[in-house]
Coordinates of C-alpha atoms in Angstrom, one line a residue:
X1 CA 15.0 16.8 -1.4
X2 CA 15.7 14.4 0.9
X3 CA 12.9 14.4 3.7
X4 CA 15.6 14.6 6.6
X5 CA 16.8 18.1 5.8
X6 CA 13.8 20.2 6.6
X7 CA 12.5 19.3 10.3
X8 CA 9.4 20.2 12.3
X9 CA 7.4 19.5 15.3
X10 CA 4.1 17.8 16.0
X11 CA 2.0 20.4 17.7
X12 CA -1.5 18.9 17.6
X13 CA -3.1 15.6 16.3
X14 CA -6.8 15.6 15.2
X15 CA -7.3 12.3 13.4
X16 CA -5.6 12.1 10.2
X17 CA -4.8 15.9 10.8
X18 CA -1.7 16.9 12.0
X19 CA -0.4 20.7 12.9
X20 CA 3.1 21.2 12.6
X21 CA 5.5 24.0 13.8
X22 CA 8.8 25.0 12.9
X23 CA 8.6 23.5 9.3
X24 CA 10.2 26.3 7.7
X25 CA 9.7 26.8 4.0
X26 CA 6.6 24.9 3.8
X27 CA 3.9 25.0 0.5
X28 CA 0.6 23.7 -0.1
X29 CA 0.5 20.0 -1.3
X30 CA 4.1 19.5 -0.5
X31 CA 5.1 15.8 0.7
X32 CA 5.6 15.2 4.4
X33 CA 6.6 12.0 6.5
X34 CA 5.3 12.7 10.3
X35 CA 6.7 10.7 13.3
X36 CA 9.0 8.1 14.7
X37 CA 7.4 5.8 12.0
X38 CA 7.6 8.3 8.9
X39 CA 4.0 8.0 8.2
X40 CA 3.2 10.2 4.8
X41 CA 0.9 12.9 4.7
X42 CA 0.4 16.3 2.4
X43 CA 0.3 19.8 3.8
X44 CA -3.1 21.1 3.0
X45 CA -3.0 24.4 4.6
X46 CA -0.5 26.8 5.9
X47 CA -0.8 29.6 8.6
X48 CA 2.2 32.1 9.7
X49 CA 3.3 29.7 12.2
X50 CA 2.2 26.2 11.5
X51 CA 1.3 24.2 8.3
X52 CA -1.5 21.5 8.5
X53 CA -1.1 18.1 7.1
X54 CA -3.5 15.1 6.1
X55 CA -1.7 11.8 6.8
X56 CA -2.4 8.5 4.5
X57 CA -2.0 6.2 7.7
X58 CA -3.7 5.6 11.1
X59 CA -2.7 8.6 13.3
X60 CA -3.0 6.3 16.8
X61 CA 0.2 6.6 18.8
X62 CA 1.2 9.9 17.2
X63 CA 2.5 12.3 20.4
X64 CA 3.0 16.0 20.3
X65 CA 6.4 16.9 19.9
X66 CA 7.3 14.3 18.0
X67 CA 9.8 15.3 14.5
X68 CA 7.8 15.9 11.0
X69 CA 10.3 16.3 7.5
X70 CA 9.3 18.4 4.5
X71 CA 10.0 16.6 1.3
X72 CA 10.2 19.8 -1.0
X73 CA 8.1 17.9 -3.1
X74 CA 4.4 17.0 -3.7
X75 CA 3.0 13.7 -3.1
X76 CA 4.4 11.4 -6.1
X77 CA 3.6 7.7 -7.2
X78 CA 6.3 5.5 -8.9
X79 CA 5.6 4.7 -12.4
X80 CA 7.2 2.0 -14.3
X81 CA 6.6 -1.8 -15.3
X82 CA 4.7 -4.5 -13.6
X83 CA 1.9 -2.3 -12.5
X84 CA -0.5 -4.3 -14.9
X85 CA -2.1 -7.3 -13.0
X86 CA -1.4 -6.0 -9.5
X87 CA -3.5 -4.8 -6.5
X88 CA -2.2 -1.5 -4.8
X89 CA -3.8 0.6 -2.5
X90 CA -4.8 4.4 -3.2
X91 CA -0.9 5.3 -2.8
X92 CA 0.1 2.7 -5.3
X93 CA 1.8 0.7 -2.8
X94 CA 1.0 -3.1 -3.7
X95 CA -1.3 -5.3 -1.5
X96 CA -0.6 -8.8 -0.9
X97 CA -3.7 -10.5 -2.7
X98 CA -7.4 -10.2 -3.4
X99 CA -8.9 -9.3 -0.1
X100 CA -5.8 -9.5 1.9
X101 CA -4.4 -5.9 3.0
X102 CA -1.0 -5.1 4.3
X103 CA -0.9 -3.3 7.8
X104 CA 2.2 -1.1 6.5
X105 CA 3.2 2.1 8.0
X106 CA 4.7 4.7 5.8
X107 CA 5.3 5.0 1.9
X108 CA 6.8 1.8 0.9
X109 CA 7.6 1.4 -2.7
X110 CA 7.0 -1.4 -4.7
X111 CA 10.1 -3.6 -5.1
X112 CA 12.6 -3.8 -7.8
X113 CA 12.0 -6.2 -10.6
X114 CA 13.7 -7.7 -13.5
X115 CA 12.6 -7.1 -17.0
X116 CA 13.7 -8.0 -20.9
X117 CA 14.5 -4.7 -22.3
X118 CA 14.8 -3.9 -26.1
X119 CA 16.2 -0.7 -27.1
X120 CA 14.3 1.4 -29.9
X121 CA 16.9 4.4 -29.9
X122 CA 20.3 4.5 -30.7
X123 CA 23.6 6.4 -29.0
X124 CA 24.1 9.7 -30.3
X125 CA 21.2 10.5 -31.5
X126 CA 19.0 13.6 -30.4
X127 CA 16.1 12.5 -28.2
X128 CA 13.1 14.5 -27.1
X129 CA 10.6 14.1 -24.3
X130 CA 8.1 11.4 -24.7
X131 CA 10.0 9.3 -27.0
X132 CA 10.3 5.9 -26.6
X133 CA 14.0 4.6 -25.4
X134 CA 13.0 1.1 -25.7
X135 CA 10.0 -1.6 -24.9
X136 CA 9.5 -4.3 -22.3
X137 CA 8.5 -8.1 -22.8
X138 CA 5.2 -8.7 -21.1
X139 CA 2.6 -11.5 -21.0
X140 CA -0.6 -9.2 -21.4
X141 CA 0.0 -8.5 -25.1
X142 CA 0.4 -4.8 -24.1
X143 CA 3.5 -3.1 -25.4
X144 CA 5.3 -1.1 -22.5
X145 CA 7.3 1.1 -23.8
X146 CA 10.0 3.2 -21.5
X147 CA 9.5 6.7 -22.5
X148 CA 11.9 10.0 -22.3
X149 CA 10.6 11.6 -19.0
X150 CA 8.3 15.0 -19.6
X151 CA 11.1 17.8 -19.5
X152 CA 14.3 15.7 -20.5
X153 CA 15.6 15.4 -23.8
X154 CA 18.9 16.0 -25.9
X155 CA 21.9 13.7 -27.0
X156 CA 21.5 9.9 -26.3
X157 CA 24.8 9.6 -24.6
X158 CA 24.4 6.0 -23.4
X159 CA 21.6 3.4 -23.9
X160 CA 21.2 -0.1 -22.3
X161 CA 21.9 -3.2 -24.6
X162 CA 19.0 -5.7 -25.0
X163 CA 18.7 -8.3 -22.0
X164 CA 17.6 -8.6 -18.7
X165 CA 18.0 -5.2 -16.1
X166 CA 16.4 -4.1 -13.0
X167 CA 13.8 -1.7 -12.8
X168 CA 15.9 0.7 -10.8
X169 CA 18.8 0.7 -13.0
X170 CA 19.9 3.3 -15.3
X171 CA 19.1 2.3 -18.6
X172 CA 20.0 5.5 -20.7
X173 CA 21.8 8.8 -20.4
X174 CA 20.5 11.7 -22.0
X175 CA 22.5 15.1 -22.0
X176 CA 24.0 13.5 -18.7
X177 CA 20.7 12.9 -16.9
X178 CA 20.2 9.3 -16.0
X179 CA 17.1 7.6 -17.0
X180 CA 15.6 4.2 -15.4
X181 CA 12.6 2.3 -15.9
X182 CA 10.8 3.5 -13.1
X183 CA 10.0 7.1 -12.7
X184 CA 8.0 9.5 -10.4
X185 CA 5.3 12.1 -10.9
X186 CA 3.0 14.1 -8.7
X187 CA -0.3 12.7 -8.8
X188 CA -2.1 16.1 -8.5
X189 CA -0.2 17.6 -11.9
X190 CA -1.5 16.4 -15.0
X191 CA 1.1 15.0 -17.5
X192 CA 2.0 16.9 -20.2
X193 CA 0.7 16.3 -23.7
X194 CA 1.2 18.2 -26.8
X195 CA -2.4 19.0 -28.1
X196 CA -5.7 17.8 -27.0
X197 CA -7.7 16.3 -30.0
X198 CA -11.2 17.5 -31.1
X199 CA -11.9 14.4 -33.4
X200 CA -13.9 11.7 -31.6
X201 CA -14.5 8.1 -31.8
X202 CA -17.1 6.0 -29.8
X203 CA -15.9 4.3 -26.5
X204 CA -17.9 1.2 -27.4
X205 CA -19.0 -0.8 -24.2
X206 CA -20.9 -3.4 -25.9
X207 CA -24.1 -2.4 -24.0
X208 CA -26.6 -1.3 -26.3
X209 CA -28.6 1.0 -24.2
X210 CA -25.6 2.8 -23.8
X211 CA -23.9 2.9 -26.9
X212 CA -27.3 3.5 -28.7
X213 CA -28.8 5.9 -26.7
X214 CA -26.3 7.4 -24.5
X215 CA -22.8 6.8 -25.8
X216 CA -19.4 8.3 -25.0
X217 CA -16.4 9.2 -27.0
X218 CA -12.8 8.0 -26.3
X219 CA -11.4 10.5 -23.8
X220 CA -14.6 11.2 -22.8
X221 CA -16.3 10.8 -19.1
X222 CA -19.6 9.2 -17.8
X223 CA -21.1 8.4 -14.6
X224 CA -23.3 5.7 -13.2
X225 CA -25.8 7.1 -10.8
X226 CA -28.1 4.6 -8.9
X227 CA -28.4 2.9 -5.4
X228 CA -27.8 -0.6 -3.6
X229 CA -29.7 -3.4 -5.7
X230 CA -29.6 -1.6 -9.1
X231 CA -27.1 -3.6 -11.0
X232 CA -24.4 -0.9 -10.6
X233 CA -21.7 -3.2 -9.8
X234 CA -22.4 -5.8 -12.6
X235 CA -22.6 -2.9 -15.2
X236 CA -19.3 -1.7 -14.0
X237 CA -18.1 -5.3 -14.6
X238 CA -19.5 -5.2 -18.2
X239 CA -17.5 -2.0 -18.9
X240 CA -14.6 -3.4 -17.5
X241 CA -14.8 -6.7 -19.4
X242 CA -15.9 -5.5 -22.7
X243 CA -15.3 -1.8 -22.8
X244 CA -12.8 -0.7 -25.8
X245 CA -9.8 0.1 -23.9
X246 CA -6.4 -1.3 -23.8
X247 CA -5.6 -0.4 -20.0
X248 CA -8.1 -0.9 -16.9
X249 CA -7.9 0.9 -14.2
X250 CA -10.4 0.0 -11.6
X251 CA -10.5 2.1 -8.3
X252 CA -12.6 0.4 -5.2
X253 CA -13.1 3.8 -3.2
X254 CA -14.6 3.2 0.3
X255 CA -16.2 0.3 -0.5
X256 CA -17.1 -2.5 2.2
X257 CA -14.0 -5.0 2.5
X258 CA -15.9 -7.8 1.8
X259 CA -17.6 -6.6 -1.1
X260 CA -14.5 -5.1 -2.4
X261 CA -12.8 -8.3 -1.9
X262 CA -15.4 -10.3 -3.9
X263 CA -15.3 -8.0 -6.8
X264 CA -11.5 -8.4 -7.0
X265 CA -11.9 -12.5 -7.1
X266 CA -14.5 -12.1 -9.9
X267 CA -12.1 -10.2 -11.9
X268 CA -9.3 -12.5 -11.4
X269 CA -11.3 -14.9 -12.8
X270 CA -12.8 -12.9 -15.8
X271 CA -11.6 -14.1 -19.1
X272 CA -10.3 -11.4 -21.6
X273 CA -12.4 -11.9 -25.0
X274 CA -9.3 -9.9 -26.6
X275 CA -6.4 -12.7 -25.3
X276 CA -8.5 -15.3 -24.0
X277 CA -5.8 -14.8 -20.8
X278 CA -7.2 -13.5 -17.5
X279 CA -8.5 -9.9 -17.8
X280 CA -6.5 -9.1 -14.8
X281 CA -3.3 -9.0 -16.7
X282 CA -4.3 -6.0 -18.6
X283 CA -5.8 -4.2 -15.6
X284 CA -4.5 -2.1 -12.4
X285 CA -6.8 -2.5 -9.3
X286 CA -6.9 0.3 -6.4
X287 CA -8.1 -0.8 -3.4
X288 CA -9.4 1.3 -0.8
X289 CA -11.9 -0.3 1.3
X290 CA -14.0 1.7 4.0
X291 CA -11.8 0.6 7.0
X292 CA -8.6 1.7 5.4
X293 CA -7.4 5.3 5.9
X294 CA -9.8 7.8 4.7
X295 CA -7.1 10.2 3.6
X296 CA -5.6 7.5 1.0
X297 CA -9.1 7.0 -0.3
X298 CA -9.1 11.0 -1.2
X299 CA -6.0 10.3 -3.1
X300 CA -7.0 7.4 -5.2
X301 CA -8.8 8.8 -7.9
X302 CA -5.8 11.2 -8.6
X303 CA -3.7 8.2 -8.4
X304 CA -5.9 6.4 -10.8
X305 CA -5.8 9.3 -13.4
X306 CA -1.8 9.6 -13.4
X307 CA -1.7 5.7 -13.8
X308 CA -3.8 6.2 -16.6
X309 CA -2.1 9.3 -18.3
X310 CA 1.5 6.8 -17.8
X311 CA 0.1 4.4 -20.2
X312 CA -2.0 7.2 -22.6
X313 CA 1.7 8.7 -23.1
X314 CA 2.4 5.0 -24.5
X315 CA -0.5 5.5 -27.1
X316 CA -2.7 3.2 -25.4
X317 CA -6.4 3.6 -24.6
X318 CA -6.9 3.8 -21.0
X319 CA -10.6 3.8 -18.8
X320 CA -10.9 4.5 -15.4
X321 CA -13.3 2.7 -13.4
X322 CA -14.1 4.3 -10.1
X323 CA -16.4 2.8 -7.7
X324 CA -17.5 5.2 -6.0
X325 CA -16.8 9.1 -6.0
X326 CA -19.5 9.5 -3.6
X327 CA -16.9 7.7 -1.0
X328 CA -14.2 10.0 -1.9
X329 CA -16.2 13.3 -1.5
X330 CA -17.2 12.1 1.8
X331 CA -13.7 11.7 2.6
X332 CA -13.2 15.4 1.3
X333 CA -15.9 16.2 3.7
X334 CA -14.3 14.5 6.8
X335 CA -11.3 16.3 6.2
X336 CA -13.0 19.6 5.5
X337 CA -14.7 19.0 9.0
X338 CA -11.8 18.4 11.0
X339 CA -9.6 21.2 9.4
X340 CA -12.3 23.7 10.6
X341 CA -13.1 24.9 6.8
X342 CA -16.6 26.7 6.2
X343 CA -19.2 23.9 5.3
X344 CA -21.2 24.4 2.2
X345 CA -23.8 22.1 0.8
X346 CA -24.9 19.3 3.1
X347 CA -21.6 19.7 4.8
X348 CA -19.1 19.0 2.0
X349 CA -16.1 21.9 1.1
X350 CA -17.1 24.5 -0.8
X351 CA -14.2 23.4 -3.2
X352 CA -16.2 20.0 -4.2
X353 CA -17.3 21.4 -7.5
X354 CA -13.8 22.8 -8.7
X355 CA -12.0 19.3 -7.3
X356 CA -14.7 17.3 -9.3
X357 CA -14.1 19.6 -12.8
X358 CA -10.3 19.3 -12.4
X359 CA -10.7 15.4 -12.0
X360 CA -12.9 14.8 -14.9
X361 CA -10.9 17.5 -17.2
X362 CA -8.0 15.2 -17.3
X363 CA -9.9 12.8 -19.5
X364 CA -9.5 13.3 -22.9
X365 CA -7.9 12.1 -26.3
X366 CA -4.5 13.9 -26.8
X367 CA -1.6 13.4 -29.1
X368 CA 1.3 12.8 -27.1
X369 CA 4.7 14.7 -26.6
X370 CA 6.0 12.0 -29.3
X371 CA 2.9 12.3 -31.5
X372 CA 1.0 9.3 -30.5
X373 CA -2.5 8.9 -30.3
X374 CA -3.6 7.9 -26.7
X375 CA -6.9 8.7 -24.4
X376 CA -8.2 8.3 -21.1
X377 CA -11.8 7.4 -20.3
X378 CA -13.3 8.1 -17.1
X379 CA -16.7 6.3 -15.7
X380 CA -17.6 7.0 -12.3
X381 CA -20.6 5.8 -10.0
X382 CA -22.4 7.7 -7.7
X383 CA -24.2 6.3 -4.7
X384 CA -26.8 9.2 -3.7
X385 CA -28.7 8.8 -0.3
X386 CA -31.9 7.6 -0.7
X387 CA -31.4 8.0 -4.4
X388 CA -31.5 11.7 -4.3
X389 CA -29.9 13.2 -7.5
X390 CA -30.2 17.1 -6.2
X391 CA -27.7 16.2 -3.4
X392 CA -24.2 18.0 -4.2
X393 CA -21.8 15.2 -5.3
X394 CA -24.7 13.8 -8.0
X395 CA -25.5 17.2 -8.8
X396 CA -22.0 18.5 -9.4
X397 CA -21.0 15.2 -11.4
X398 CA -23.6 15.6 -14.0
X399 CA -22.4 19.0 -14.6
X400 CA -19.0 17.9 -15.5
X401 CA -19.4 14.5 -17.3
X402 CA -20.4 13.9 -21.3
X403 CA -22.9 11.3 -20.0
X404 CA -25.2 10.4 -17.4
X405 CA -26.4 6.6 -16.8
X406 CA -28.8 6.6 -14.4
X407 CA -30.1 3.1 -12.8
X408 CA -33.8 2.9 -12.1
X409 CA -35.0 0.9 -9.0
X410 CA -38.3 -0.4 -10.8
X411 CA -36.4 -1.4 -13.7
X412 CA -33.9 -3.4 -11.3
X413 CA -36.9 -4.9 -9.1
X414 CA -38.6 -6.2 -12.3
X415 CA -35.1 -7.8 -13.5
X416 CA -34.6 -5.8 -16.5
X417 CA -30.8 -5.5 -16.7
X418 CA -29.2 -3.4 -17.2
X419 CA -31.2 -1.0 -15.4
X420 CA -30.6 1.7 -17.3
X421 CA -33.3 4.5 -17.2
X422 CA -33.6 5.9 -21.1
X423 CA -35.7 8.6 -19.4
X424 CA -33.1 10.3 -17.3
X425 CA -29.9 8.9 -19.0
X426 CA -28.1 11.6 -21.4
X427 CA -25.1 12.2 -23.4
X428 CA -23.5 15.0 -24.7
X429 CA -21.6 13.3 -26.9
X430 CA -24.1 12.3 -29.4
X431 CA -23.2 14.5 -31.8
X432 CA -19.4 13.7 -32.3
X433 CA -20.5 10.2 -32.1
X434 CA -23.2 10.6 -34.8
X435 CA -20.5 12.1 -37.0
X436 CA -18.1 9.1 -36.6
X437 CA -20.6 6.7 -37.7
X438 CA -21.8 8.8 -40.6
X439 CA -17.9 8.9 -41.6
X440 CA -17.5 5.0 -41.2
X441 CA -20.5 3.9 -43.1
X442 CA -23.6 4.6 -41.2
X443 CA -24.9 7.6 -41.9
X444 CA -28.1 6.6 -40.8
X445 CA -27.1 6.0 -36.9
X446 CA -28.5 9.5 -35.7
X447 CA -31.7 8.7 -37.7
X448 CA -32.3 5.6 -36.2
X449 CA -31.8 6.5 -32.7
X450 CA -34.0 9.4 -32.9
X451 CA -36.7 7.3 -34.1
X452 CA -36.3 4.9 -31.3
X453 CA -36.6 8.0 -28.7
X454 CA -39.4 9.2 -30.5
X455 CA -41.4 5.8 -30.1
X456 CA -40.3 5.2 -26.4
X457 CA -41.6 8.6 -25.7
X458 CA -44.8 8.6 -27.5
X459 CA -45.4 5.2 -25.8
X460 CA -44.9 6.9 -22.3
X461 CA -47.6 9.2 -22.9
X462 CA -49.9 6.7 -24.2
X463 CA -48.9 4.6 -21.0
X464 CA -50.9 6.9 -18.8
X465 CA -54.1 6.7 -21.0
X466 CA -54.1 3.0 -21.4
X467 CA -53.7 2.5 -17.7
X468 CA -57.4 4.5 -17.4
X469 CA -59.2 3.5 -20.4
X470 CA -57.8 0.1 -20.9
X471 CA -55.6 -1.2 -23.8
X472 CA -58.7 -1.9 -25.9
X473 CA -59.9 1.3 -25.4
X474 CA -56.7 2.8 -27.6
X475 CA -57.0 3.3 -31.6
X476 CA -55.1 0.7 -33.6
X477 CA -52.2 3.2 -34.0
X478 CA -51.5 4.2 -30.9
X479 CA -52.2 0.0 -29.7
X480 CA -49.3 -0.5 -31.9
X481 CA -47.1 2.2 -30.7
X482 CA -47.3 0.8 -27.3
X483 CA -46.4 -2.8 -28.9
X484 CA -43.1 -1.5 -30.8
X485 CA -41.9 0.1 -27.5
X486 CA -42.4 -3.2 -25.5
X487 CA -40.4 -4.7 -28.1
X488 CA -37.6 -1.9 -28.1
X489 CA -37.5 -2.6 -24.3
X490 CA -37.2 -6.6 -24.7
X491 CA -34.9 -6.5 -28.1
X492 CA -32.8 -3.6 -27.5
X493 CA -32.8 -2.2 -23.9
X494 CA -32.3 -5.4 -22.1
X495 CA -29.5 -7.3 -22.4
X496 CA -28.1 -10.6 -20.1
X497 CA -24.6 -10.5 -19.0
X498 CA -24.7 -14.0 -18.3
X499 CA -25.6 -15.0 -22.0
X500 CA -22.7 -15.8 -24.4
X501 CA -24.1 -14.2 -27.3
X502 CA -25.7 -11.0 -25.5
X503 CA -23.2 -10.2 -23.1
X504 CA -21.7 -8.0 -25.7
X505 CA -23.3 -6.3 -28.6
X506 CA -21.2 -5.2 -31.7
X507 CA -21.9 -2.3 -33.2
X508 CA -23.1 -3.8 -36.5
X509 CA -25.3 -6.0 -34.5
X510 CA -26.7 -3.3 -32.6
X511 CA -27.3 -1.2 -36.0
X512 CA -29.1 -5.0 -37.3
X513 CA -31.3 -4.9 -34.3
X514 CA -32.5 -1.9 -34.3
X515 CA -33.2 -1.8 -38.3
X516 CA -35.1 -4.8 -37.2
X517 CA -37.4 -3.5 -34.7
X518 CA -38.0 0.0 -36.5
X519 CA -38.9 -2.1 -39.6
X520 CA -41.2 -4.5 -37.7
X521 CA -42.9 -0.8 -35.9
X522 CA -42.9 0.6 -39.8
X523 CA -44.9 -2.9 -41.2
X524 CA -47.3 -3.1 -38.0
X525 CA -48.2 0.8 -38.8
X526 CA -48.9 0.0 -42.3
X527 CA -51.2 -2.9 -41.7
X528 CA -52.8 -1.1 -38.9
X529 CA -53.6 2.1 -41.8
X530 CA -54.7 -0.6 -44.1
X531 CA -57.5 -1.9 -42.0
X532 CA -56.1 -5.2 -39.8
X533 CA -56.9 -5.0 -36.7
X534 CA -54.6 -4.3 -33.7
X535 CA -55.3 -7.5 -31.9
X536 CA -54.4 -9.6 -35.1
X537 CA -51.0 -7.6 -35.3
X538 CA -50.5 -8.4 -31.7
X539 CA -51.0 -12.1 -32.2
X540 CA -48.0 -12.6 -34.3
X541 CA -45.3 -14.5 -32.9
X542 CA -42.5 -11.7 -32.1
X543 CA -40.5 -14.3 -30.4
X544 CA -37.6 -14.5 -33.1
X545 CA -37.1 -10.8 -33.0
X546 CA -36.5 -10.7 -29.1
X547 CA -34.6 -14.0 -29.2
X548 CA -32.5 -12.6 -31.9
X549 CA -29.9 -11.0 -29.6
X550 CA -29.3 -14.4 -27.9
X551 CA -29.8 -16.8 -30.9
X552 CA -27.0 -15.0 -32.8
X553 CA -23.6 -14.3 -32.0
X554 CA -22.4 -11.2 -30.4
X555 CA -21.3 -9.9 -34.2
X556 CA -23.4 -11.6 -36.2
X557 CA -25.5 -8.6 -37.9
X558 CA -26.2 -10.5 -41.3
X559 CA -28.3 -13.5 -39.3
X560 CA -30.2 -10.6 -37.7
X561 CA -31.0 -9.2 -41.2
X562 CA -32.3 -12.8 -42.0
X563 CA -34.5 -13.2 -39.1
X564 CA -36.1 -9.7 -40.0
X565 CA -36.8 -10.4 -43.6
X566 CA -38.7 -13.5 -42.2
X567 CA -40.5 -11.8 -39.7
X568 CA -41.4 -9.2 -42.0
X569 CA -42.8 -12.1 -44.6
X570 CA -44.9 -13.1 -41.9
X571 CA -46.4 -9.7 -41.3
X572 CA -47.1 -9.0 -45.0
X573 CA -49.1 -12.1 -44.8
X574 CA -51.8 -10.1 -43.0
X575 CA -52.2 -7.6 -45.5
X576 CA -55.7 -7.5 -46.9

């Protein structure tokens, strides 16, 4: 419906919240344009005589009595070719370049672009929703399919010939319905699929502490909880670069402008390990800084998940990296205070848990409408004030995600990176990931993980005793447990983002390193039981084990096993 067909008038302006009278037939979440400059917004509540709208632009200059128009549809974004490699705001409006944000008014749409189209369907055939009409040439190595929109199907009356076509041009007609390369979709409505799949496979991050101790599955969700200076941004960059995803949607939500500009600049310089081209070529960046309209920040995560579902429907594996949902929740709190909603915990709206839940539930592995396999994985960050993980955003987020990756300030200050606390991190995907490893040639994966945790837990208990009586006051077995825990920390849990060999670690090398540490632990324990003093075992040079992660390539598991054999031989020579 054209936005000029239903008109009301501004009755009151309160920051980004506008009260409108005379807008007949208004419904909640309807898209509106307000004022002479047609500022975009959404209706968030309705009373008998007025509608209340939130604006996604600075409302300075709006006056009582100016017109407001209802569109008769929800807030939607335009999905189509050319998204990859772009930088956009929270409503998917393109920005000039990294760090240079446009001061635009109104809901400007992306400009029309030209693309090489190759048809994949034949005229006269019966085609259903979600099927591919054609493919577009890209430089990113990612196949971009033009799909039949949801709700459309039937006889393919016409399809464009191979060649260059405008993104706005009609490329097909299905039972008289025109279909273009681009389409619109409401950001708050999940795109349909055929079946949500229950079979899971791991989302490999390349970070050992995550993949071994707190893994998630493709189509799962995780959150990084940590404060300033604990390495959150570097960890998210590592996940973007090395995570096992085809498409990356990075959301900078409410961060400082200079920090986000620096981050975008770093992302634009990263080399894609898959293609050796720029990583940005298969990335969509949504930039919403703290000085941009607060309501656009609120919409940005819904925009991100809609873009991810769009690529999921093509059969791709998409990951959303959102930094941070704390700022998104603060935007919702500001909106609630301006609308007079009854505040709940710490002033956040009472519907905060349901809003978080509905967002994370849009992650998943699905069979699409055209029987493709696609996934959307969500990784967010939460920055609780003062590191208080019991505050509402952190507490509710932990309820709805499959994994929590908790950062530790003491580890960060000790330059132990990634500063992930194995004590406070957890995953609900352990069983499904373990089953996948067992079905793919590694039935011992879950057992090795349990053994690692057992050593770490026992060492934590013993450390308190050692602090009281001294290391020399402990029995040999307990001293060797502390030695093994130290080796686990330095070999498995620590990982350098700056190391050519250790920035990422393949599943095979992860398994080889864990096997090495456990084998050394068992050999040392056997020596201790045979009467070899703990001080003698502690004097062995374990440097080759600790350096193995840096001295061997990211996927060179055989080299790790050779190093392990040499080290075990050295230990065996200590036997009486």
